[in-house]
Every structure is written in structure tokens, then in C-alpha cells.
PDB file of C-alpha atoms in Angstrom:
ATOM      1  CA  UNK R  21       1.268   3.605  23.096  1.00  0.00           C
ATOM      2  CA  UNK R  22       1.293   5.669  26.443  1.00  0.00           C
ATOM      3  CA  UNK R  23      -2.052   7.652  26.894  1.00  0.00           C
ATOM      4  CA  UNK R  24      -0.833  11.192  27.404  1.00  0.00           C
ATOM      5  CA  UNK R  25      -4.031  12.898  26.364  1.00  0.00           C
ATOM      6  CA  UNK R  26      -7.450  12.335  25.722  1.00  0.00           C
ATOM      7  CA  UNK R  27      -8.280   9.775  22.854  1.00  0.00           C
ATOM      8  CA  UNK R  28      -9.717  11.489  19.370  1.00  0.00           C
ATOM      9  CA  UNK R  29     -11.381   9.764  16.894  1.00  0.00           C
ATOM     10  CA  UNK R  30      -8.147  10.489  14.538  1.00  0.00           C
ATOM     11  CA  UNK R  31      -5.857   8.698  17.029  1.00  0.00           C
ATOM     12  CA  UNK R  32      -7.817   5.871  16.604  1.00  0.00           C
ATOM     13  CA  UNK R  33      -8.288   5.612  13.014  1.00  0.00           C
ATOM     14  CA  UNK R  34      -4.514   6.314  12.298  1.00  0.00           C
ATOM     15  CA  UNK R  35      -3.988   3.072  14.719  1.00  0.00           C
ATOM     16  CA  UNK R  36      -6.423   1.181  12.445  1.00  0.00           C
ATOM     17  CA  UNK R  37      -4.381   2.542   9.378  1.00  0.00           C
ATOM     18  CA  UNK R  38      -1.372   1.067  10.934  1.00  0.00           C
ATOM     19  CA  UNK R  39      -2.852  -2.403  11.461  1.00  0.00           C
ATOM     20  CA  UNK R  40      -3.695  -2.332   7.911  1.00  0.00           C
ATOM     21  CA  UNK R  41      -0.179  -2.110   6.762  1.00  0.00           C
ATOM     22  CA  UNK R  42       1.717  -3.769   9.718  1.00  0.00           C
ATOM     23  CA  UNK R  43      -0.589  -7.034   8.253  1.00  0.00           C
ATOM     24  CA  UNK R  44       1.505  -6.474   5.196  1.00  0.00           C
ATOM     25  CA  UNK R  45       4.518  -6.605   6.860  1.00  0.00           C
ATOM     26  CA  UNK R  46       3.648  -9.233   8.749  1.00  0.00           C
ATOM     27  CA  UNK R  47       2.550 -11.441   5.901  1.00  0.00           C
ATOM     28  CA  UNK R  48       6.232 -10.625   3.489  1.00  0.00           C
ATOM     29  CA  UNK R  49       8.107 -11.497   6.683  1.00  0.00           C
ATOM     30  CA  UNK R  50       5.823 -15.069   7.327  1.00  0.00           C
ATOM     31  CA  UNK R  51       6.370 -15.591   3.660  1.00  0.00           C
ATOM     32  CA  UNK R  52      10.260 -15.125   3.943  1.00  0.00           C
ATOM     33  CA  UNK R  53      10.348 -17.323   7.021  1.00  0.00           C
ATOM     34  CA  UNK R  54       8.633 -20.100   5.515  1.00  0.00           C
ATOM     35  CA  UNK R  55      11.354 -20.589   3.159  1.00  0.00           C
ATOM     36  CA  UNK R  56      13.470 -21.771   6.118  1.00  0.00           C
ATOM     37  CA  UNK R  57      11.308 -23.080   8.731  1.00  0.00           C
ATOM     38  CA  UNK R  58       8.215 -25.560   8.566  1.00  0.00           C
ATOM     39  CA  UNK R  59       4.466 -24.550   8.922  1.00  0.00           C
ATOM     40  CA  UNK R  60       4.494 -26.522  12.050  1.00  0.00           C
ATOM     41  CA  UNK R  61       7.591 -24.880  13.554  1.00  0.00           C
ATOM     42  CA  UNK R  62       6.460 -20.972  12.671  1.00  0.00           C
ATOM     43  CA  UNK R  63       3.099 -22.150  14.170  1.00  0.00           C
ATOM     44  CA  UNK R  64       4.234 -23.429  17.696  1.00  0.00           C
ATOM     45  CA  UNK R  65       6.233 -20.395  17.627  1.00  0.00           C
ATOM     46  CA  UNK R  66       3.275 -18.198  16.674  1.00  0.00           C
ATOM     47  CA  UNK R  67       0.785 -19.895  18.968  1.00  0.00           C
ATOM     48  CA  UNK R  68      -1.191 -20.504  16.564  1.00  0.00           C
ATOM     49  CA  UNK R  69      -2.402 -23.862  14.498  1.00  0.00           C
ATOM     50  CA  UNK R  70      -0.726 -24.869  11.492  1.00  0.00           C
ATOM     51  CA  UNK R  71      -4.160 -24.658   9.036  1.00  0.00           C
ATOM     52  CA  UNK R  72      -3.764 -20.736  10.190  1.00  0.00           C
ATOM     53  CA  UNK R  73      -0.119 -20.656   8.947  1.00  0.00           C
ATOM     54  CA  UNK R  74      -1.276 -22.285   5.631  1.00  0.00           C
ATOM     55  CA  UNK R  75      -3.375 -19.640   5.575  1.00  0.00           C
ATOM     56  CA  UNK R  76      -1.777 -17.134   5.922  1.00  0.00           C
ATOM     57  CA  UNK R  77       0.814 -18.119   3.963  1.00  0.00           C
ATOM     58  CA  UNK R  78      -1.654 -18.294   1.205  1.00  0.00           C
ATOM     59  CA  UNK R  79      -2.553 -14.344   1.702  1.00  0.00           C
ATOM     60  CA  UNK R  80       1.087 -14.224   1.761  1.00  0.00           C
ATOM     61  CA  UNK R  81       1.745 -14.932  -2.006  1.00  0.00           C
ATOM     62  CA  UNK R  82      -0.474 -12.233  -2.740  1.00  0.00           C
ATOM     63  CA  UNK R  83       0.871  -9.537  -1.355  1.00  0.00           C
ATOM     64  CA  UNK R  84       3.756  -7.660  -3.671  1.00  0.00           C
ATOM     65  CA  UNK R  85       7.174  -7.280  -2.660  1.00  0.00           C
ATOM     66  CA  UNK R  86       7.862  -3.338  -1.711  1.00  0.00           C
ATOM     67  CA  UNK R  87      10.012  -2.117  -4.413  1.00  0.00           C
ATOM     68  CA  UNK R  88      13.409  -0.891  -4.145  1.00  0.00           C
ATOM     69  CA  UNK R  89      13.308   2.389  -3.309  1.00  0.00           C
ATOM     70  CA  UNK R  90       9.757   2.798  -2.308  1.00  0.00           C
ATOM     71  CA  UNK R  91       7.618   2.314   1.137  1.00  0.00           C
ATOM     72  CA  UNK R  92       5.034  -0.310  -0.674  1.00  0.00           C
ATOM     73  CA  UNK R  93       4.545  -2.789  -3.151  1.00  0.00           C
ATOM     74  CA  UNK R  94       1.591  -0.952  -4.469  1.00  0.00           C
ATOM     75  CA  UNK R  95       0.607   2.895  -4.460  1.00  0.00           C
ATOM     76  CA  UNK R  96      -2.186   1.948  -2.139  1.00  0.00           C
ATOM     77  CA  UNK R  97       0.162   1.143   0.301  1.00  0.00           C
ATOM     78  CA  UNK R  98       2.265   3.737   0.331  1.00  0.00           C
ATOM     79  CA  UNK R  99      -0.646   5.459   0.289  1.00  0.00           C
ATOM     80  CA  UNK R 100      -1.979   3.966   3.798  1.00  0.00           C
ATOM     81  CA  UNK R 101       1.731   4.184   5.229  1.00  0.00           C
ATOM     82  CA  UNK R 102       1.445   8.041   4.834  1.00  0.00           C
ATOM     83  CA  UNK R 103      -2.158   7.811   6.592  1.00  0.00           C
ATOM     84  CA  UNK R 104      -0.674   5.876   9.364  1.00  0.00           C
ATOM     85  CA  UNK R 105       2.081   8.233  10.162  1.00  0.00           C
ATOM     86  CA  UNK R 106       4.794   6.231   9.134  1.00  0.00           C
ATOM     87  CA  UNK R 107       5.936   9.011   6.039  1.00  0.00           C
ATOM     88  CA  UNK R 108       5.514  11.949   5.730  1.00  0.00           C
ATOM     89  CA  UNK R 109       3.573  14.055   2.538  1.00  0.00           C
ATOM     90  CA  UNK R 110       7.014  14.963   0.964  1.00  0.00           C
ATOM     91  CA  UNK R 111       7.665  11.312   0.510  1.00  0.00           C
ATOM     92  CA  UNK R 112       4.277  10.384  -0.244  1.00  0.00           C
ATOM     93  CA  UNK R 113       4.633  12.776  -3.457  1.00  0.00           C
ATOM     94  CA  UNK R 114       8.111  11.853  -4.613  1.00  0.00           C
ATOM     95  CA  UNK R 115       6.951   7.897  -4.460  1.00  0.00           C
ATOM     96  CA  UNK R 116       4.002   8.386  -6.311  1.00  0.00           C
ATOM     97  CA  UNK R 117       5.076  11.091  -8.780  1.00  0.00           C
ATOM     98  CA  UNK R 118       8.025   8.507  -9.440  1.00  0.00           C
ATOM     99  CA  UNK R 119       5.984   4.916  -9.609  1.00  0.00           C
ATOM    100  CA  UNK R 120       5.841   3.376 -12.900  1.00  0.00           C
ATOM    101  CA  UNK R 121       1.580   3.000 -13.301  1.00  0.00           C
ATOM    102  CA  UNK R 122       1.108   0.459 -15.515  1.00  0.00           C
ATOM    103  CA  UNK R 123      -0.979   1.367 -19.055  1.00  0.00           C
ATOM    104  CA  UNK R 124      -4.283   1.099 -18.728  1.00  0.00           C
ATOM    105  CA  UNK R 125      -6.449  -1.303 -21.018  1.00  0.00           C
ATOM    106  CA  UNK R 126      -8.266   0.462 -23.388  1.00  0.00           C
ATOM    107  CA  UNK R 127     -12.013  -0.656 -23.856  1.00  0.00           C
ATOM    108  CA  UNK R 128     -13.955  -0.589 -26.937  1.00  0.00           C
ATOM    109  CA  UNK R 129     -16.010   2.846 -26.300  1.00  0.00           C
ATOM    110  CA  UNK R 130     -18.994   0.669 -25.004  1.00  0.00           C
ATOM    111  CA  UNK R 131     -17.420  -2.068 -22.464  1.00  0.00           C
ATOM    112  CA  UNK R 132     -16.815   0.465 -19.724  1.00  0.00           C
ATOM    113  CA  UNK R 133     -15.942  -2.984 -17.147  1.00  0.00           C
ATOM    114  CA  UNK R 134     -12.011  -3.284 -17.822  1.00  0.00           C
ATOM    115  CA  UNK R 135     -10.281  -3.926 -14.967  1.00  0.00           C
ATOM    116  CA  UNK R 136      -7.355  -2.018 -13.606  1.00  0.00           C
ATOM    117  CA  UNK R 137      -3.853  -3.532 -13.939  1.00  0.00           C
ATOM    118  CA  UNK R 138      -2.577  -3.808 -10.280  1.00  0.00           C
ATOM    119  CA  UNK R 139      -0.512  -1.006  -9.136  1.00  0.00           C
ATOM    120  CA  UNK R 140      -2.551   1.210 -11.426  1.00  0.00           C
ATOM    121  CA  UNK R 141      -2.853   4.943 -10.577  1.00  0.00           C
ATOM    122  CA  UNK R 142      -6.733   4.188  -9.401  1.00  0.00           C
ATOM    123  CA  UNK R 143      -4.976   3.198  -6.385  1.00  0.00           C
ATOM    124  CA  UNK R 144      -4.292   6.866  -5.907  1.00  0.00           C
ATOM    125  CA  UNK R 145      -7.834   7.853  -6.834  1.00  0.00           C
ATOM    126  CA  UNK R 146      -9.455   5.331  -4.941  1.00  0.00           C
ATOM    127  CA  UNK R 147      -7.188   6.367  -1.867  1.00  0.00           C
ATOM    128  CA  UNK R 148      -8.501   9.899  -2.373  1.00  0.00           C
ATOM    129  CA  UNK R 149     -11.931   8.818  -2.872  1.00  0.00           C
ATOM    130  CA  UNK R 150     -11.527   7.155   0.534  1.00  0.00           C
ATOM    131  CA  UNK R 151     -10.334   9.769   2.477  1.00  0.00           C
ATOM    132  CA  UNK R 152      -6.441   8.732   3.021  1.00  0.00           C
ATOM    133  CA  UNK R 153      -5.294  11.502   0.740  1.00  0.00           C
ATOM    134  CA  UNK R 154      -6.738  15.272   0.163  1.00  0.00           C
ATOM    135  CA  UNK R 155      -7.564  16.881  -2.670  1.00  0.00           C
ATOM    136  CA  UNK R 156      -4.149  18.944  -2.414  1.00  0.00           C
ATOM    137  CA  UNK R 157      -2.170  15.989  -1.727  1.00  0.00           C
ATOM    138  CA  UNK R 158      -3.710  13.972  -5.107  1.00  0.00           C
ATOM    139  CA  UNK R 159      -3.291  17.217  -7.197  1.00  0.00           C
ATOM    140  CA  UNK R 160       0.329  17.222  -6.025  1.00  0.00           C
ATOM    141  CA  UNK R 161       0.866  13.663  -6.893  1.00  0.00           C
ATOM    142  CA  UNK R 162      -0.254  15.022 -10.571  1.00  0.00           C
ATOM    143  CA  UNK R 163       2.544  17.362 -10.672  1.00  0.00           C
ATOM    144  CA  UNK R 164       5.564  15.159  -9.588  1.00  0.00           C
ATOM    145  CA  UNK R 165       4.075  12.406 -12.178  1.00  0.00           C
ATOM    146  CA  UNK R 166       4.251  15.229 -14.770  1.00  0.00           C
ATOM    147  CA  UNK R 167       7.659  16.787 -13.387  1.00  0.00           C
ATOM    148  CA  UNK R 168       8.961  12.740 -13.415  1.00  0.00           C
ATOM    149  CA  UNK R 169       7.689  12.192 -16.987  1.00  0.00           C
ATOM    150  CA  UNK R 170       9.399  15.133 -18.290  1.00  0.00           C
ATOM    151  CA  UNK R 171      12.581  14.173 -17.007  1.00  0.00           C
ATOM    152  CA  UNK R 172      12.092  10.521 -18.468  1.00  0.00           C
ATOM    153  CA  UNK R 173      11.894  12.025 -21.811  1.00  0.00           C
ATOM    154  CA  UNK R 174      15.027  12.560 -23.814  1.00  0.00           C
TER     155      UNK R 174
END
């Protein structure tokens, strides 16, 4: 990135946004290679040792496929792609408002503790709570869920 103007504190944390997510992508694309080439041979190409492959390999499995259609394999994702600059807020909206959010568990009234299915929309909430979305953006994320729902019904 060419420095064209004086650094802001925004420039900097949409770089660290991008990190974030280019991991992600970095991890599905180790995880696709390592169905064709050995640990050692991604490693000498990596410059890096081969426990670090296994390792990474490891974080690999846990990271979801992006689904057809969609800039993420979770909302959060697609979430921090849109705070990185790599969508824009009209896409943002029609991803999220279209995502199929798993049910969430019901408790008993007095277990409060039940954990979110991943992919859940707390992924949105959390990203608002976090700063990656506004207010307006979250609230407009409730509509095209509604609008999307609506449609789904016959």
C-alpha cells in the first residue's frame, strides 16, 4: 500500500481487519493444498517448519467453507470483510438478510448458559457490539431478514 497521505488510526485498523480475514483465506487455501502436496513440501515452500504446517493445518479444519453465494463461511466473516473494505454495505445487507441462522436452543427459563449454534445471528450482534457494524447497518440487516422471510413463505 503506497503512502499517499498521512496515516489515521482508521487506515490502520481496516489493515488489521484485513489480516483477520486474509488468515481465513489463507488457512481454506493451505487446507486445499494439502490434499495434493505433503506437509513437508508446502513447508519448504512456505519457509516455514513442518510442525507449523501441522498446525496450521489443524486451524485449518476449523474454519467453514464460504458458502455459495456468499463472502464467508460465517456471518462474522462477512461481517469483518465489509469492515475491511473488501464489500460494500449493500452486500453486507443482502448476505445477511439472506443467511440461513440456525434455530437457537431454547433453555429451560433458568439455564441462561446455552451456547449459540455456529453461524448463529449473535455473530451479527456480537459484530455490532464490537464496533464492525453500526447501529443503522444491524437494524438494516433486520429488515432484509424480515423482507427474505416473507418471500420464503408460501
Amino acid at each position: 500500500m503506497a503512502m499517499t497521505k498521512d496515516p489515521t488510526l482508521s487506515d490502520v485498523v481496516r489493515l488489521r481487519r484485513r489480516q483477520a480475514v486474509d488468515r481465513l483465506d489463507e488457512l481454506r487455501l493451505l487446507r486445499g493444498l494439502s490434499a495434493t502436496k505433503s506437509q513437508t513440501e508446502i513447508a519448504k515452500v512456505l519457509a516455514i517448519s513442518q510442525p507449523a504446517v501441522n498446525k496450521a493445518l489443524r486451524a485449518a479444519a476449523r474454519v467453514p467453507e464460504v458458502r455459495e453465494g456468499f463472502s464467508g463461511g460465517t456471518p462474522y466473516e462477512i461481517v469483518q470483510r465489509y469492515a475491511a473494505g473488501m464489500i460494500d454495505r449493500a452486500r453486507l445487507v443482502d448476505e445477511l438478510g439472506r443467511w440461513e441462522y440456525p434455530k437457537t436452543p431454547a433453555t429451560d427459563g433458568v439455564d441462561w448458559l446455552a451456547e449459540e449454534p455456529a453461524g448463529s445471528f449473535e455473530e451479527v450482534g456480537r459484530a455490532l457490539d464490537e464496533g464492525l457494524i453500526d447501529e443503522d447497518t444491524y437494524t438494516a440487516v433486520l429488515d432484509a431478514r424480515r423482507e427474505a422471510a416473507q418471500t420464503r413463505q408460501p
